[in-house]
PDB file of C-alpha atoms and ligand atoms in Angstrom:
ATOM      1  CA  MET I   1       0.000   0.000   0.000  1.00  0.00           C
ATOM      2  CA  ASN I   2       1.512   3.338  -1.099  1.00  0.00           C
ATOM      3  CA  LYS I   3       0.048   5.869   1.330  1.00  0.00           C
ATOM      4  CA  ASN I   4       1.507   8.694  -0.753  1.00  0.00           C
ATOM      5  CA  ALA I   5      -1.736   8.260  -2.705  1.00  0.00           C
ATOM      6  CA  PHE I   6      -3.426  10.055   0.220  1.00  0.00           C
ATOM      7  CA  ARG I   7      -1.366  13.156  -0.556  1.00  0.00           C
ATOM      8  CA  ASN I   8      -3.603  13.570  -3.605  1.00  0.00           C
ATOM      9  CA  LEU I   9      -6.708  14.140  -1.458  1.00  0.00           C
ATOM     10  CA  SER I  10      -7.706  17.810  -1.072  1.00  0.00           C
ATOM     11  CA  TYR I  11      -8.653  19.582   2.162  1.00  0.00           C
ATOM     12  CA  GLY I  12      -9.038  22.997   3.716  1.00  0.00           C
ATOM     13  CA  VAL I  13      -7.574  24.315   6.975  1.00  0.00           C
ATOM     14  CA  TYR I  14      -9.967  24.961   9.849  1.00  0.00           C
ATOM     15  CA  VAL I  15     -10.117  25.672  13.563  1.00  0.00           C
ATOM     16  CA  ILE I  16     -12.650  23.477  15.361  1.00  0.00           C
ATOM     17  CA  SER I  17     -13.862  25.174  18.532  1.00  0.00           C
ATOM     18  CA  THR I  18     -16.102  24.404  21.456  1.00  0.00           C
ATOM     19  CA  TRP I  19     -16.305  25.086  25.200  1.00  0.00           C
ATOM     20  CA  ASP I  20     -14.315  23.615  28.060  1.00  0.00           C
ATOM     21  CA  LYS I  21     -16.581  24.302  31.029  1.00  0.00           C
ATOM     22  CA  GLY I  22     -17.244  27.874  29.905  1.00  0.00           C
ATOM     23  CA  ARG I  23     -13.754  28.505  28.484  1.00  0.00           C
ATOM     24  CA  ALA I  24     -13.276  28.575  24.702  1.00  0.00           C
ATOM     25  CA  THR I  25     -10.972  25.875  23.346  1.00  0.00           C
ATOM     26  CA  GLY I  26     -10.323  24.031  20.085  1.00  0.00           C
ATOM     27  CA  CYS I  27      -7.806  22.709  17.598  1.00  0.00           C
ATOM     28  CA  THR I  28      -6.664  23.022  14.006  1.00  0.00           C
ATOM     29  CA  ALA I  29      -8.174  20.421  11.662  1.00  0.00           C
ATOM     30  CA  ASN I  30      -8.052  19.724   7.963  1.00  0.00           C
ATOM     31  CA  SER I  31     -10.588  16.899   8.073  1.00  0.00           C
ATOM     32  CA  VAL I  32     -13.842  18.854   7.654  1.00  0.00           C
ATOM     33  CA  MET I  33     -16.203  17.797   4.919  1.00  0.00           C
ATOM     34  CA  GLN I  34     -19.662  18.811   3.838  1.00  0.00           C
ATOM     35  CA  ILE I  35     -21.990  15.814   3.870  1.00  0.00           C
ATOM     36  CA  THR I  36     -25.062  17.477   2.363  1.00  0.00           C
ATOM     37  CA  SER I  37     -26.683  20.921   1.991  1.00  0.00           C
ATOM     38  CA  GLU I  38     -30.233  19.978   2.920  1.00  0.00           C
ATOM     39  CA  PRO I  39     -30.377  19.361   5.817  1.00  0.00           C
ATOM     40  CA  ALA I  40     -27.042  21.189   6.141  1.00  0.00           C
ATOM     41  CA  THR I  41     -24.607  18.649   7.621  1.00  0.00           C
ATOM     42  CA  VAL I  42     -20.812  18.507   7.994  1.00  0.00           C
ATOM     43  CA  ALA I  43     -18.366  16.012   9.513  1.00  0.00           C
ATOM     44  CA  VAL I  44     -14.971  16.302  11.190  1.00  0.00           C
ATOM     45  CA  SER I  45     -12.470  13.682  12.373  1.00  0.00           C
ATOM     46  CA  ILE I  46     -10.829  14.402  15.752  1.00  0.00           C
ATOM     47  CA  ASN I  47      -8.112  12.307  17.402  1.00  0.00           C
ATOM     48  CA  HIS I  48      -9.093  10.558  20.667  1.00  0.00           C
ATOM     49  CA  ASP I  49      -6.072  12.117  22.422  1.00  0.00           C
ATOM     50  CA  ASN I  50      -6.956  15.685  21.468  1.00  0.00           C
ATOM     51  CA  TYR I  51      -8.551  17.621  24.307  1.00  0.00           C
ATOM     52  CA  THR I  52     -11.005  19.089  21.791  1.00  0.00           C
ATOM     53  CA  ASN I  53     -12.447  15.591  21.341  1.00  0.00           C
ATOM     54  CA  ALA I  54     -13.402  15.305  25.047  1.00  0.00           C
ATOM     55  CA  CYS I  55     -14.817  18.851  25.030  1.00  0.00           C
ATOM     56  CA  ILE I  56     -16.996  18.189  21.962  1.00  0.00           C
ATOM     57  CA  GLN I  57     -18.232  14.956  23.606  1.00  0.00           C
ATOM     58  CA  ASP I  58     -19.174  17.045  26.701  1.00  0.00           C
ATOM     59  CA  THR I  59     -20.897  19.945  24.946  1.00  0.00           C
ATOM     60  CA  GLY I  60     -22.356  18.078  21.963  1.00  0.00           C
ATOM     61  CA  LYS I  61     -21.461  21.107  19.832  1.00  0.00           C
ATOM     62  CA  PHE I  62     -18.605  22.410  17.728  1.00  0.00           C
ATOM     63  CA  ALA I  63     -17.877  25.302  15.400  1.00  0.00           C
ATOM     64  CA  VAL I  64     -15.722  25.371  12.285  1.00  0.00           C
ATOM     65  CA  SER I  65     -13.758  28.565  11.508  1.00  0.00           C
ATOM     66  CA  VAL I  66     -12.662  28.405   7.875  1.00  0.00           C
ATOM     67  CA  LEU I  67      -9.167  29.897   7.592  1.00  0.00           C
ATOM     68  CA  GLY I  68      -8.340  32.024   4.561  1.00  0.00           C
ATOM     69  CA  GLU I  69      -5.089  32.652   2.722  1.00  0.00           C
ATOM     70  CA  HIS I  70      -4.920  36.011   4.545  1.00  0.00           C
ATOM     71  CA  SER I  71      -5.665  34.593   7.993  1.00  0.00           C
ATOM     72  CA  GLU I  72      -2.723  34.968  10.389  1.00  0.00           C
ATOM     73  CA  PRO I  73      -0.677  31.777   9.747  1.00  0.00           C
ATOM     74  CA  SER I  74       0.416  31.558  13.399  1.00  0.00           C
ATOM     75  CA  LEU I  75      -3.214  30.662  14.274  1.00  0.00           C
ATOM     76  CA  ILE I  76      -2.557  27.221  12.751  1.00  0.00           C
ATOM     77  CA  GLY I  77       0.295  26.610  15.192  1.00  0.00           C
ATOM     78  CA  THR I  78      -1.505  28.154  18.150  1.00  0.00           C
ATOM     79  CA  PHE I  79      -4.386  25.736  17.681  1.00  0.00           C
ATOM     80  CA  GLY I  80      -2.503  22.837  16.074  1.00  0.00           C
ATOM     81  CA  PHE I  81       0.672  22.322  18.056  1.00  0.00           C
ATOM     82  CA  ARG I  82      -0.467  22.965  21.642  1.00  0.00           C
ATOM     83  CA  SER I  83      -3.174  21.388  23.765  1.00  0.00           C
ATOM     84  CA  GLY I  84      -6.078  23.138  25.461  1.00  0.00           C
ATOM     85  CA  ARG I  85      -5.313  20.803  28.379  1.00  0.00           C
ATOM     86  CA  ASP I  86      -2.203  22.893  29.140  1.00  0.00           C
ATOM     87  CA  CYS I  87      -3.018  26.397  27.892  1.00  0.00           C
ATOM     88  CA  ASP I  88      -5.738  28.851  26.957  1.00  0.00           C
ATOM     89  CA  LYS I  89      -5.445  28.905  23.167  1.00  0.00           C
ATOM     90  CA  PHE I  90      -8.004  31.705  22.794  1.00  0.00           C
ATOM     91  CA  GLU I  91      -6.061  34.097  25.009  1.00  0.00           C
ATOM     92  CA  GLY I  92      -5.094  37.038  22.785  1.00  0.00           C
ATOM     93  CA  VAL I  93      -6.934  35.543  19.781  1.00  0.00           C
ATOM     94  CA  ALA I  94      -9.764  37.727  18.424  1.00  0.00           C
ATOM     95  CA  HIS I  95     -13.015  35.797  18.508  1.00  0.00           C
ATOM     96  CA  GLU I  96     -16.765  36.225  18.799  1.00  0.00           C
ATOM     97  CA  VAL I  97     -19.578  34.056  20.071  1.00  0.00           C
ATOM     98  CA  LYS I  98     -21.948  32.996  17.263  1.00  0.00           C
ATOM     99  CA  SER I  99     -25.016  30.908  18.067  1.00  0.00           C
ATOM    100  CA  CYS I 100     -23.504  30.133  21.482  1.00  0.00           C
ATOM    101  CA  LEU I 101     -20.089  28.958  20.169  1.00  0.00           C
ATOM    102  CA  PRO I 102     -16.716  30.754  19.938  1.00  0.00           C
ATOM    103  CA  VAL I 103     -15.456  31.411  16.388  1.00  0.00           C
ATOM    104  CA  LEU I 104     -12.309  33.150  15.138  1.00  0.00           C
ATOM    105  CA  SER I 105     -12.650  36.708  13.813  1.00  0.00           C
ATOM    106  CA  ASP I 106      -9.674  36.189  11.462  1.00  0.00           C
ATOM    107  CA  ALA I 107     -11.416  33.589   9.277  1.00  0.00           C
ATOM    108  CA  CYS I 108     -13.353  33.736   6.015  1.00  0.00           C
ATOM    109  CA  ALA I 109     -16.422  31.868   7.311  1.00  0.00           C
ATOM    110  CA  TYR I 110     -17.840  30.038  10.307  1.00  0.00           C
ATOM    111  CA  ILE I 111     -20.173  27.050  10.692  1.00  0.00           C
ATOM    112  CA  VAL I 112     -21.816  26.193  14.031  1.00  0.00           C
ATOM    113  CA  CYS I 113     -22.940  22.574  14.531  1.00  0.00           C
ATOM    114  CA  GLU I 114     -24.745  20.303  16.933  1.00  0.00           C
ATOM    115  CA  VAL I 115     -23.415  16.729  17.051  1.00  0.00           C
ATOM    116  CA  ILE I 116     -26.126  14.395  15.729  1.00  0.00           C
ATOM    117  CA  ASP I 117     -24.018  11.248  15.436  1.00  0.00           C
ATOM    118  CA  LYS I 118     -20.460   9.982  15.761  1.00  0.00           C
ATOM    119  CA  MET I 119     -18.379   7.041  14.636  1.00  0.00           C
ATOM    120  CA  GLU I 120     -15.342   5.709  16.480  1.00  0.00           C
ATOM    121  CA  THR I 121     -12.286   4.535  14.577  1.00  0.00           C
ATOM    122  CA  GLU I 122      -9.167   3.149  16.263  1.00  0.00           C
ATOM    123  CA  THR I 123      -7.641   6.622  16.570  1.00  0.00           C
ATOM    124  CA  HIS I 124     -10.244   9.241  15.692  1.00  0.00           C
ATOM    125  CA  THR I 125     -13.891  10.099  16.340  1.00  0.00           C
ATOM    126  CA  VAL I 126     -15.832  11.236  13.295  1.00  0.00           C
ATOM    127  CA  PHE I 127     -18.396  13.772  14.532  1.00  0.00           C
ATOM    128  CA  LEU I 128     -21.423  14.363  12.326  1.00  0.00           C
ATOM    129  CA  GLY I 129     -22.760  17.871  12.833  1.00  0.00           C
ATOM    130  CA  LYS I 130     -26.144  19.345  11.977  1.00  0.00           C
ATOM    131  CA  VAL I 131     -25.476  22.958  10.974  1.00  0.00           C
ATOM    132  CA  LEU I 132     -27.269  25.411  13.280  1.00  0.00           C
ATOM    133  CA  ASP I 133     -25.764  28.598  11.834  1.00  0.00           C
ATOM    134  CA  CYS I 134     -23.141  29.635   9.273  1.00  0.00           C
ATOM    135  CA  ASP I 135     -22.007  32.860   7.633  1.00  0.00           C
ATOM    136  CA  ILE I 136     -19.235  34.577   5.703  1.00  0.00           C
ATOM    137  CA  VAL I 137     -16.907  36.553   8.006  1.00  0.00           C
ATOM    138  CA  LYS I 138     -14.710  38.261   5.412  1.00  0.00           C
ATOM    139  CA  GLN I 139     -13.956  38.001   1.719  1.00  0.00           C
ATOM    140  CA  ASP I 140     -10.879  35.821   1.275  1.00  0.00           C
ATOM    141  CA  THR I 141      -9.888  32.681  -0.596  1.00  0.00           C
ATOM    142  CA  ALA I 142     -10.271  29.687   1.716  1.00  0.00           C
ATOM    143  CA  MET I 143      -6.888  28.202   2.557  1.00  0.00           C
ATOM    144  CA  THR I 144      -6.334  24.751   1.109  1.00  0.00           C
ATOM    145  CA  TYR I 145      -4.191  22.147   2.791  1.00  0.00           C
ATOM    146  CA  ALA I 146      -1.930  22.278  -0.294  1.00  0.00           C
ATOM    147  CA  TYR I 147      -1.481  26.054   0.212  1.00  0.00           C
ATOM    148  CA  TYR I 148      -0.593  25.407   3.865  1.00  0.00           C
ATOM    149  CA  HIS I 149       2.098  22.914   2.829  1.00  0.00           C
ATOM    150  CA  ASN I 150       3.407  24.552  -0.350  1.00  0.00           C
ATOM    151  CA  VAL I 151       3.173  28.290   0.405  1.00  0.00           C
ATOM    152  CA  ILE I 152       3.224  28.530   4.219  1.00  0.00           C
ATOM    153  CA  LYS I 153       5.564  25.490   4.339  1.00  0.00           C
ATOM    154  CA  GLY I 154       3.578  24.138   7.291  1.00  0.00           C
ATOM    155  CA  LYS I 155       3.781  20.662   8.811  1.00  0.00           C
ATOM    156  CA  SER I 156       1.161  18.381  10.370  1.00  0.00           C
ATOM    157  CA  PRO I 157       1.480  16.729  13.786  1.00  0.00           C
ATOM    158  CA  LYS I 158       0.873  13.013  14.372  1.00  0.00           C
ATOM    159  CA  ALA I 159      -2.689  13.650  15.600  1.00  0.00           C
ATOM    160  CA  ALA I 160      -3.729  14.984  12.199  1.00  0.00           C
ATOM    161  CA  PRO I 161      -5.516  12.278  10.192  1.00  0.00           C
ATOM    162  CA  THR I 162      -3.356  13.159   7.180  1.00  0.00           C
ATOM    163  CA  TYR I 163      -0.026  12.777   9.013  1.00  0.00           C
ATOM    164  CA  LEU I 164       2.518  10.736   7.070  1.00  0.00           C
ATOM    165  CA  PRO I 165       6.172  10.473   8.119  1.00  0.00           C
ATOM    166  CA  ASP I 166       8.500  12.307   5.640  1.00  0.00           C
TER     167      ASP I 166
HETATM  168  C1  FMN T   1      -2.635  21.565   9.529  1.00  0.00           C
HETATM  169  C2  FMN T   1      -3.126  20.710  10.697  1.00  0.00           C
HETATM  170  C3  FMN T   1      -4.219  19.886  10.493  1.00  0.00           C
HETATM  171  C4  FMN T   1      -4.702  19.094  11.547  1.00  0.00           C
HETATM  172  N1  FMN T   1      -5.800  18.328  11.352  1.00  0.00           N
HETATM  173  C5  FMN T   1      -6.318  17.615  12.382  1.00  0.00           C
HETATM  174  C6  FMN T   1      -7.538  16.899  12.220  1.00  0.00           C
HETATM  175  O1  FMN T   1      -8.193  16.933  11.178  1.00  0.00           O
HETATM  176  N2  FMN T   1      -7.983  16.158  13.286  1.00  0.00           N
HETATM  177  C7  FMN T   1      -7.300  16.106  14.461  1.00  0.00           C
HETATM  178  O2  FMN T   1      -7.735  15.403  15.384  1.00  0.00           O
HETATM  179  N3  FMN T   1      -6.149  16.807  14.665  1.00  0.00           N
HETATM  180  C8  FMN T   1      -5.655  17.567  13.649  1.00  0.00           C
HETATM  181  N4  FMN T   1      -4.535  18.309  13.837  1.00  0.00           N
HETATM  182  C9  FMN T   1      -3.814  18.190  15.113  1.00  0.00           C
HETATM  183  C10 FMN T   1      -4.418  19.010  16.263  1.00  0.00           C
HETATM  184  O3  FMN T   1      -4.700  20.327  15.864  1.00  0.00           O
HETATM  185  C11 FMN T   1      -3.396  19.018  17.419  1.00  0.00           C
HETATM  186  O4  FMN T   1      -3.162  17.688  17.858  1.00  0.00           O
HETATM  187  C12 FMN T   1      -3.805  19.912  18.586  1.00  0.00           C
HETATM  188  O5  FMN T   1      -2.647  20.169  19.376  1.00  0.00           O
HETATM  189  C13 FMN T   1      -4.878  19.302  19.477  1.00  0.00           C
HETATM  190  O6  FMN T   1      -5.172  20.246  20.483  1.00  0.00           O
HETATM  191  P1  FMN T   1      -6.155  19.910  21.713  1.00  0.00           P
HETATM  192  O7  FMN T   1      -5.467  18.890  22.570  1.00  0.00           O
HETATM  193  O8  FMN T   1      -6.328  21.235  22.413  1.00  0.00           O
HETATM  194  O9  FMN T   1      -7.429  19.409  21.140  1.00  0.00           O
HETATM  195  C14 FMN T   1      -4.054  19.136  12.811  1.00  0.00           C
HETATM  196  C15 FMN T   1      -2.968  19.997  13.000  1.00  0.00           C
HETATM  197  C16 FMN T   1      -2.498  20.779  11.955  1.00  0.00           C
HETATM  198  C17 FMN T   1      -1.337  21.705  12.187  1.00  0.00           C
END
């Protein structure tokens, strides 16, 4: 099996957010996909070890902030290479509460979801979210995972579903 084939799959770059007992928390994710428009439904795959997973299980809700090519690139590291277990990732990060969930201000769009189902794999939970609210935040081109790798020269940690050793 040549897993380099997976490098040909396309993704965006997102911050998945929720609450940790009243405190905003979340993580970077590439694994968001739209399931259908009517009823509006999306899915995301979150590693069992990520604190965001436990927080989504607790709240039953998550939001997706869609990063753009002009979003501050350091947001990806802030949310993708640290854990909300050990730090407050939202400290100093501009955000607003939309339909009861925290979303990043420096994003091109947000999507707020209620978990309606989930599927456990060996390493990740796939959360299925019914969309409660979504809107454009600012005009920008959504960042693709390829842009993150090729232009920003970013890496992915082991918890990312797309991680492959170099
Ligand atoms: C570009 C990028 C994409 C990522 N995609 C995912 C993903 O789809 N699912 C996931 O569980 N983790 C993904 N991660 C890893 C998490 O963001 C990372 O493990 C984070 O530190 C978890 O934080 P938490 O413990 O606060 O939840 C990604 C990280 C980066 C940088």
